[in-house]
Coordinates of C-alpha atoms and ligand atoms in Angstrom, one line a residue:
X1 CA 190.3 58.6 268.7
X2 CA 191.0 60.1 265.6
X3 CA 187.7 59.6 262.7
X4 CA 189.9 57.5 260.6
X5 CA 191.2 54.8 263.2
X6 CA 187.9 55.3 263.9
X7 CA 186.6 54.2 260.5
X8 CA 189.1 51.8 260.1
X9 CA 188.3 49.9 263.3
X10 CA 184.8 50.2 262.0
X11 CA 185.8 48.3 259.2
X12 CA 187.2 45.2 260.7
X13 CA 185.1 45.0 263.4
X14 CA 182.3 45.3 262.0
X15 CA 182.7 42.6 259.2
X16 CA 183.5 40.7 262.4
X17 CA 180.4 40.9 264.3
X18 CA 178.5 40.5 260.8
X19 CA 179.8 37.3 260.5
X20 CA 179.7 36.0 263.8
X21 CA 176.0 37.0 263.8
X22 CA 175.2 36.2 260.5
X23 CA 176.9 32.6 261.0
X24 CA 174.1 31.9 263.7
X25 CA 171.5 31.8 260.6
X26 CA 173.9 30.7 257.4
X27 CA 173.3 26.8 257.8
X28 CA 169.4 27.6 257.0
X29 CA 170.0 28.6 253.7
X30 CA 166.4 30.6 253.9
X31 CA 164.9 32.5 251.3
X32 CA 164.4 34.8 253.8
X33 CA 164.7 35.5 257.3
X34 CA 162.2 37.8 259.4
X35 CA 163.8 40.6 261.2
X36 CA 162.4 40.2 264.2
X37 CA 164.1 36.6 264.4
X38 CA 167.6 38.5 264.1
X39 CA 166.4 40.9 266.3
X40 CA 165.4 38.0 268.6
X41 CA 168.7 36.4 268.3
X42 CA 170.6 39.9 268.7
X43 CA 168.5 40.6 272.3
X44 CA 169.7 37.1 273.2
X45 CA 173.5 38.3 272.3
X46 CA 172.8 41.6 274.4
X47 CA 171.6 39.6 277.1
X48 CA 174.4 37.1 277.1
X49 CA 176.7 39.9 277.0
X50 CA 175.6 41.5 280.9
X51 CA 176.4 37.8 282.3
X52 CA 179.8 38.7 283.8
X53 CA 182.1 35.9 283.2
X54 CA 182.2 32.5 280.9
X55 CA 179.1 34.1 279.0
X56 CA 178.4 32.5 275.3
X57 CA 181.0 33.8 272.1
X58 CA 179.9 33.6 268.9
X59 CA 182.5 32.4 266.5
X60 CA 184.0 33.8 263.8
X61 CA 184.1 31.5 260.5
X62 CA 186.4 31.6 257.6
X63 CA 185.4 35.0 256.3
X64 CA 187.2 36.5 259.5
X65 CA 189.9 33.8 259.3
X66 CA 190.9 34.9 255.9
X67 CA 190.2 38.4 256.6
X68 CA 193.1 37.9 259.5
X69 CA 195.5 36.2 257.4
X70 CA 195.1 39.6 254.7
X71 CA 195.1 41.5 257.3
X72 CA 198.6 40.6 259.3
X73 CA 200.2 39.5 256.1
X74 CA 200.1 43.2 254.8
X75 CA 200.7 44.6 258.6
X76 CA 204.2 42.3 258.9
X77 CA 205.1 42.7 255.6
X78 CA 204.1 46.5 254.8
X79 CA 202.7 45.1 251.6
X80 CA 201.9 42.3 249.6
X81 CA 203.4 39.2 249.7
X82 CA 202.0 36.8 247.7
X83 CA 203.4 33.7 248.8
X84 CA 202.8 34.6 252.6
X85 CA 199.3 35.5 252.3
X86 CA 198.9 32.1 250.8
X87 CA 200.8 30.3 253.4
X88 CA 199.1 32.3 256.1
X89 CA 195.7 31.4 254.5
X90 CA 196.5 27.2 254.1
X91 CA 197.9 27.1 257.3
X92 CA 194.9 28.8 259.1
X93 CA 192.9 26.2 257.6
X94 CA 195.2 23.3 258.5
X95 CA 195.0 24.6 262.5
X96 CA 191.3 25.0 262.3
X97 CA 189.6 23.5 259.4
X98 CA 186.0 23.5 261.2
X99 CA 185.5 27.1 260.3
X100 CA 183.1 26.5 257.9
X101 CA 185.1 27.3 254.4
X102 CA 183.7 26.4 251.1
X103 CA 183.6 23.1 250.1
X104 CA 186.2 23.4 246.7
X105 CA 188.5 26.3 248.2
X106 CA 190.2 23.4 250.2
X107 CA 191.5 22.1 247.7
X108 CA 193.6 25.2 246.9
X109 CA 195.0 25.2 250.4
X110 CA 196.2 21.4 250.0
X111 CA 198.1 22.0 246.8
X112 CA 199.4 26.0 247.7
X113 CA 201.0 23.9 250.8
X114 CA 202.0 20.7 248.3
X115 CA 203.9 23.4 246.2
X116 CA 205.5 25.1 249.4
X117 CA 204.0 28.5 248.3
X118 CA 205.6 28.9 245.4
X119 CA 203.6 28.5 242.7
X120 CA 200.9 31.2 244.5
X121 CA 198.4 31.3 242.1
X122 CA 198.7 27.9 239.8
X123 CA 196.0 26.2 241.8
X124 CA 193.2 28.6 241.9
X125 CA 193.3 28.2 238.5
X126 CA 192.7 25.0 238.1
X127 CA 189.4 25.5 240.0
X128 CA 186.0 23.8 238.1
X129 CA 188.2 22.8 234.9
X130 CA 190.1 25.5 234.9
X131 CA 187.9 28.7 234.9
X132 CA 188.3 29.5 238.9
X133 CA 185.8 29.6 241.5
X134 CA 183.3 31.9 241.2
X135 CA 182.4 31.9 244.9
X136 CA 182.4 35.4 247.2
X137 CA 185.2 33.9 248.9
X138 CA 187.5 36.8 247.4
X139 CA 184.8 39.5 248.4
X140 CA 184.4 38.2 251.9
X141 CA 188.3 39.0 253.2
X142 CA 189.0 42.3 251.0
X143 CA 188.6 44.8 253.8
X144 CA 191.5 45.2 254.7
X145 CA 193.2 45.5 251.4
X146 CA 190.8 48.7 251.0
X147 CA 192.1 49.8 254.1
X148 CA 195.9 49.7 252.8
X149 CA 195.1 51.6 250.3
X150 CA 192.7 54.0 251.6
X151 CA 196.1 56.8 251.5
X152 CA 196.7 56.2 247.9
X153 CA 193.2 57.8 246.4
X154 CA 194.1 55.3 243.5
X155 CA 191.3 53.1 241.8
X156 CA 193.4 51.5 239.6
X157 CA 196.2 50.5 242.1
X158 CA 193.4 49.1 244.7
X159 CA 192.1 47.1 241.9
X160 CA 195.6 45.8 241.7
X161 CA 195.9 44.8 245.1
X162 CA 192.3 43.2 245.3
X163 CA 193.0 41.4 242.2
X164 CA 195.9 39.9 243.4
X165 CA 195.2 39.2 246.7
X166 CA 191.7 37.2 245.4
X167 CA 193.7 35.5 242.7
X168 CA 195.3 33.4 245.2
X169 CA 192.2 31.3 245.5
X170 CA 189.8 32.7 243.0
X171 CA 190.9 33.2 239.4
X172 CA 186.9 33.8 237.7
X173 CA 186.2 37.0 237.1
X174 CA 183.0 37.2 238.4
X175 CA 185.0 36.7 242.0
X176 CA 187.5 39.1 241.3
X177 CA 185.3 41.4 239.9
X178 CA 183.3 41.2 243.2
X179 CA 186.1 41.9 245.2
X180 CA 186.8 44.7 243.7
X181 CA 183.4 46.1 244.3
X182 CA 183.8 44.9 247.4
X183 CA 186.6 47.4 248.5
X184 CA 185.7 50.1 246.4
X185 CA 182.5 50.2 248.3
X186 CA 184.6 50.2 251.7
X187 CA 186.7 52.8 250.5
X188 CA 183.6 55.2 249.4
X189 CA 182.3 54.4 252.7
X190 CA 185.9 55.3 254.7
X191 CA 185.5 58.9 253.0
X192 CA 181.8 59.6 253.6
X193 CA 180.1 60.9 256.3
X194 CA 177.6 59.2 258.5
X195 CA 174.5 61.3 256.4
X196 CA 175.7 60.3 253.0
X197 CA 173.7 60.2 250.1
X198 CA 173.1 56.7 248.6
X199 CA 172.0 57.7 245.1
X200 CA 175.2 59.5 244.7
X201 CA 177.2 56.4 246.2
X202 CA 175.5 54.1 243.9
X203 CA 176.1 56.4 240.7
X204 CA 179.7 56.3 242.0
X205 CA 180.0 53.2 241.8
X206 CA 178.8 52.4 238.9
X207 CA 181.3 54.8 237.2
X208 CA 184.2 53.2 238.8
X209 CA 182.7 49.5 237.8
X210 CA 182.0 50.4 234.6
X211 CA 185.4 51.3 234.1
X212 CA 186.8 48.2 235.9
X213 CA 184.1 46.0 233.3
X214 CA 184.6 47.6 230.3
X215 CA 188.5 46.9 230.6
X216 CA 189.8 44.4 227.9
X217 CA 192.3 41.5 230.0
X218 CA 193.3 38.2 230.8
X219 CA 190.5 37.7 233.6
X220 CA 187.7 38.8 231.4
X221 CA 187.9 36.0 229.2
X222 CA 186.5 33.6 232.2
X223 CA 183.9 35.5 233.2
X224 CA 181.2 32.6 233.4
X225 CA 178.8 32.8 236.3
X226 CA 176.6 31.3 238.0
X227 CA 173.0 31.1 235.8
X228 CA 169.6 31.8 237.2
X229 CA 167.9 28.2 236.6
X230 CA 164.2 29.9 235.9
X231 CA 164.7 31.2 232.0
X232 CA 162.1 33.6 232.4
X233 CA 163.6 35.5 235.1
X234 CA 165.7 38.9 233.9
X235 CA 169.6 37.5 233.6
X236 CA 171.5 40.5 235.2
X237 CA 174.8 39.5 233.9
X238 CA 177.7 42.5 235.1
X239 CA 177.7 44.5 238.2
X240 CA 176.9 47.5 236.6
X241 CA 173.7 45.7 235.8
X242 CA 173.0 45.0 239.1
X243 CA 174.1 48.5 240.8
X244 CA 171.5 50.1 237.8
X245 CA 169.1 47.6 239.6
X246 CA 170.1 49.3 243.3
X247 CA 169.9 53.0 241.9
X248 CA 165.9 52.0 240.8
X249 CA 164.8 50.5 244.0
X250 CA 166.6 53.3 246.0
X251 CA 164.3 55.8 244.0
X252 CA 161.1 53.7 244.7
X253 CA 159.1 55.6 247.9
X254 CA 158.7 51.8 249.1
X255 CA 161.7 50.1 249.1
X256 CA 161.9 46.1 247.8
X257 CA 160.9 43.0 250.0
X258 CA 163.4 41.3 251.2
X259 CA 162.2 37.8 249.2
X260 CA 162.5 40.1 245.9
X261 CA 166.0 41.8 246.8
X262 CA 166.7 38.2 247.6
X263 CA 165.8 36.9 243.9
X264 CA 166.7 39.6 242.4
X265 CA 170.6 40.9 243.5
X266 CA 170.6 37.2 244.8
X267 CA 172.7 36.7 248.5
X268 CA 174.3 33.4 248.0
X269 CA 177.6 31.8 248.1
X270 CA 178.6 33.2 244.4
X271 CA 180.6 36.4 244.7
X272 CA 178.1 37.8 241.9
X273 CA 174.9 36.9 243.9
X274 CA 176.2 38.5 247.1
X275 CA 178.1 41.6 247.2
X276 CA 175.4 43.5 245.6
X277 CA 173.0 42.9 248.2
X278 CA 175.8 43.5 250.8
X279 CA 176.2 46.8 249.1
X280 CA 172.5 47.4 249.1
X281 CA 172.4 46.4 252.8
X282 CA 174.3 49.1 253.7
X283 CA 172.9 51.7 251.0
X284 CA 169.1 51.2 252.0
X285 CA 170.9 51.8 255.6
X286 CA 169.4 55.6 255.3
X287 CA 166.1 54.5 254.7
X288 CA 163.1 53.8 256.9
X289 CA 163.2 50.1 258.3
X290 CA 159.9 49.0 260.0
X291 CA 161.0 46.6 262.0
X292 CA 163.7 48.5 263.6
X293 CA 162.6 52.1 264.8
X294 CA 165.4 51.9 267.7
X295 CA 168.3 50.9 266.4
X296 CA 171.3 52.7 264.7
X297 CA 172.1 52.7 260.8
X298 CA 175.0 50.2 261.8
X299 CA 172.7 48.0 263.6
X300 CA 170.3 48.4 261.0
X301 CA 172.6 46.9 258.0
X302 CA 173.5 43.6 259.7
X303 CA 170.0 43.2 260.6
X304 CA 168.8 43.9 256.9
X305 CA 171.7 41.9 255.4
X306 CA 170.9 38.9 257.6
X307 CA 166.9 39.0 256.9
X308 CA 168.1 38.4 252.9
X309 CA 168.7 34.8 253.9
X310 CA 170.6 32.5 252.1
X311 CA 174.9 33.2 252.7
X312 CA 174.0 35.0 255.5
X313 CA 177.5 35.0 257.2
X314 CA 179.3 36.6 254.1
X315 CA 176.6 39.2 253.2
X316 CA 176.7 40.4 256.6
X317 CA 180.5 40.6 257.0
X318 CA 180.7 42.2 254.1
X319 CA 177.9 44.8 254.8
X320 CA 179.5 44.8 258.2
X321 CA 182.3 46.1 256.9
X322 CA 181.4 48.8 254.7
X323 CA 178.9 49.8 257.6
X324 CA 181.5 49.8 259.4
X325 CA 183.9 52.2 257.5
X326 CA 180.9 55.0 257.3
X327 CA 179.9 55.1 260.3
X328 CA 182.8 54.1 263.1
X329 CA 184.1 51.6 265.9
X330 CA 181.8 53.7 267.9
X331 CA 178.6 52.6 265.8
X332 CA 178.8 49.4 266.6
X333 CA 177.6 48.0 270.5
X334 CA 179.5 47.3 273.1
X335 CA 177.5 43.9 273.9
X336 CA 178.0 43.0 270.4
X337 CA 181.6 43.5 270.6
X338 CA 182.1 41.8 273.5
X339 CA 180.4 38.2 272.4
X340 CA 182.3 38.1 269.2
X341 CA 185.2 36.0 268.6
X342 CA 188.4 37.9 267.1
X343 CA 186.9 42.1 267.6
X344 CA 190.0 42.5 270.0
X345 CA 192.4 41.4 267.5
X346 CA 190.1 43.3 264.6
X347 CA 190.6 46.6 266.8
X348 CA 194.6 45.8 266.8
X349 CA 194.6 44.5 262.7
X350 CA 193.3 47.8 262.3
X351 CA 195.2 49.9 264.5
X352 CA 198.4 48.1 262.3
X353 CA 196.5 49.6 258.8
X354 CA 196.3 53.0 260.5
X355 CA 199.9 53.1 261.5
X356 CA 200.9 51.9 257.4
X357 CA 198.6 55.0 256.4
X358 CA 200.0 57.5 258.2
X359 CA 203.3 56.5 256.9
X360 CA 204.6 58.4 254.0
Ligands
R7I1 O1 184.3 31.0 247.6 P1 184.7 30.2 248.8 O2 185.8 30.6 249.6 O3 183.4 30.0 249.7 C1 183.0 31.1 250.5 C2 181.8 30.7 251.2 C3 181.3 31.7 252.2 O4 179.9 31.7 252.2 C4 181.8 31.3 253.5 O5 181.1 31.8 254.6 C5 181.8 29.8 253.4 O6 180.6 29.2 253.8 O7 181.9 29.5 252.0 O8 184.9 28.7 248.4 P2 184.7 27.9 247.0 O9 184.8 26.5 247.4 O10 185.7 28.4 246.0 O11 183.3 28.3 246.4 C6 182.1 28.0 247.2 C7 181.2 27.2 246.4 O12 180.7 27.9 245.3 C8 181.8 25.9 245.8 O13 181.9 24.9 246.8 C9 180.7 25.6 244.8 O14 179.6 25.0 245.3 C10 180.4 26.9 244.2 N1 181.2 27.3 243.0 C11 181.0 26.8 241.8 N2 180.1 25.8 241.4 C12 180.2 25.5 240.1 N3 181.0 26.1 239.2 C13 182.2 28.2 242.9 N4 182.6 28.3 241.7 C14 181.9 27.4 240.9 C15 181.9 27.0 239.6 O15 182.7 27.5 238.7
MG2 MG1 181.8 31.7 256.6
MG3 MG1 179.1 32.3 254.1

């Protein structure tokens, strides 16, 4: 298999088995989790996985569903079209609305359908009086966006695409903004190698966010996030802020507990709060984790990202997924892709990508 079908299976599979694993612990809503119950929970998968036939699948939620509608909308279309992305995503709800989706995005998929997809992105707008949800909702299904644009080399056009294809149901700016981390960190992931240095990925980052915060438009105006309800905690308020924050623990010998990554990036169900310690999951990847002496730096991100608590599903997707891209379909286990729902058609959503990329 060639590196990049490679990477790009990487990708969607393993945002994938993040979720699916990480949905197992999302309804806790823990501070934290202790590694060694993931780990427990992950043996249990890997045991599940030798039973030969009817054994246990863990189910996707509606991170992967979304993920899938972005996914084949840009496969069968060869691009972006607005108004089927936004069917596709209503009427994957509609056919299985148990897959746990966020309690106001709902609401977008009843009037996107009302409005027969025509009036795309009207009713994101009107989200929470009218300045959009700020939920990682956005973040969570970008991968394969990055992934369509991996040929083009072109911050500026991916930001375009991300923008877009977020806007749909998310019109903050802290959700867009998210999601455009979000794929940029995929896409620095697609073009490193499996020994990558994280203090120069960070400080890349930061230069492309920077230039992607500093930019004067429409979305900036409603950039109002969630708040930190303890006044005497430090108010990180752009992602440059909170990359800064990842550059100085990735310098410390000892790297942060999980409880303190876990107030401090945040990994809850605001885009803002989230992709940071998704991004950090994968990052801290290269360093030394106790707990897990025998497993690879795959492995190692979901189990990290999981421990953060709180969203659990969406920052292990999304630190699935970037894991994924760096280091390959080959990365992730076999037992792991075998109990999780959707890696088949992940492997084939991918595949799809590849074929668009190699086109000129
Ligand atoms: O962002 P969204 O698609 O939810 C994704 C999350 C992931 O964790 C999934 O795994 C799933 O569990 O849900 O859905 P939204 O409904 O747009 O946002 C999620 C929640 O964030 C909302 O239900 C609100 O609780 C909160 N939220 C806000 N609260 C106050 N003011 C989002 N935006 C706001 C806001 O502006
Ligand atoms: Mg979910
Ligand atoms: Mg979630």
């Amino acid at each position: 298999m060639s590196t990049t079908l490679s990477k790009f299976q990487g990708t969607l599979v393993g945002a994938v088995v993040g979720d699916c694993i990480g949905a197992i612990f999302e309804s806790l809503w823990a501070k934290t989790i202790n590694p060694n119950k993931v780990i427990g929970a992950i043996e249990n998968l890997e045991t599940v996985s030798k039973e030969e036939d009817n054994h246990r699948i863990y189910e996707f939620t509606d991170d992967t569903a979304m993920a899938r509608s972005v996914a084949k909308s840009l496969v069968i279309n060869e691009g972006f079209d607005a108004s089927d992305m936004a069917e596709r995503f209503s009427e994957n709800y509609f056919d299985e609305p148990d897959r746990g989706y966020g309690g106001n995005v709902i609401n977008v998929f009843s009037q996107l359908k009302e409005l027969d997809y025509k009036d795309v992105f009207g009713p994101a707008k009107k989200q929470f009086g009218g300045s959009g949800s700020y939920g990682n909702g956005g973040a969570m299904r970008i991968a394969p966006a990055a992934l369509f644009t991996f040929k083009d080399d072109d911050p500026e056009k991916s930001k375009d695409l991300v923008t877009q294809i977020t806007s749909i149901t998310h019109s903050n700016n802290q959700a867009i903004l998210g999601a455009v981390l979000q794929s940029y960190a995929v896409d620095m992931a697609l073009n490193s190698s499996s020994t990558f240095s994280p203090d120069e990925m960070v400080d890349a980052l930061i230069t492309l966010m920077k230039m992607v915060e500093e930019e004067p438009n429409e979305t900036n105006k409603s950039s109002e996030g969630p708040q930190k309800e303890d006044k005497s905690e430090q108010k990180l308020k752009t992602y440059v802020e909170k990359l800064e924050l990842i550059k100085t623990y990735l310098k410390q010998e000892e790297q942060p507990t999980q409880l303190t990554v876990h107030t401090e990036l945040g990994a809850d169900i605001s885009a803002f709060e989230s992709v940071p310690a998704a991004v950090y999951s994968f990052l801290r990847s290269q360093k030394d984790f106790a707990d897990l002496k025998d497993r690879n730096s795959f492995e190692k991100t979901i189990v990290y990202a999981i421990s953060l608590g709180g969203d659990s599903d969406t920052v292990a997707t999304m630190a699935g997924a970037i894991a994924g891209a760096c280091y390959g379909v080959e990365s992730i286990p076999i037992s792991w892709q075998k109990c999780c729902e959707g890696v088949e058609d992940a492997k084939k959503f991918a595949e799809g990508l590849y074929k668009l990329s190699q086109m000129s």
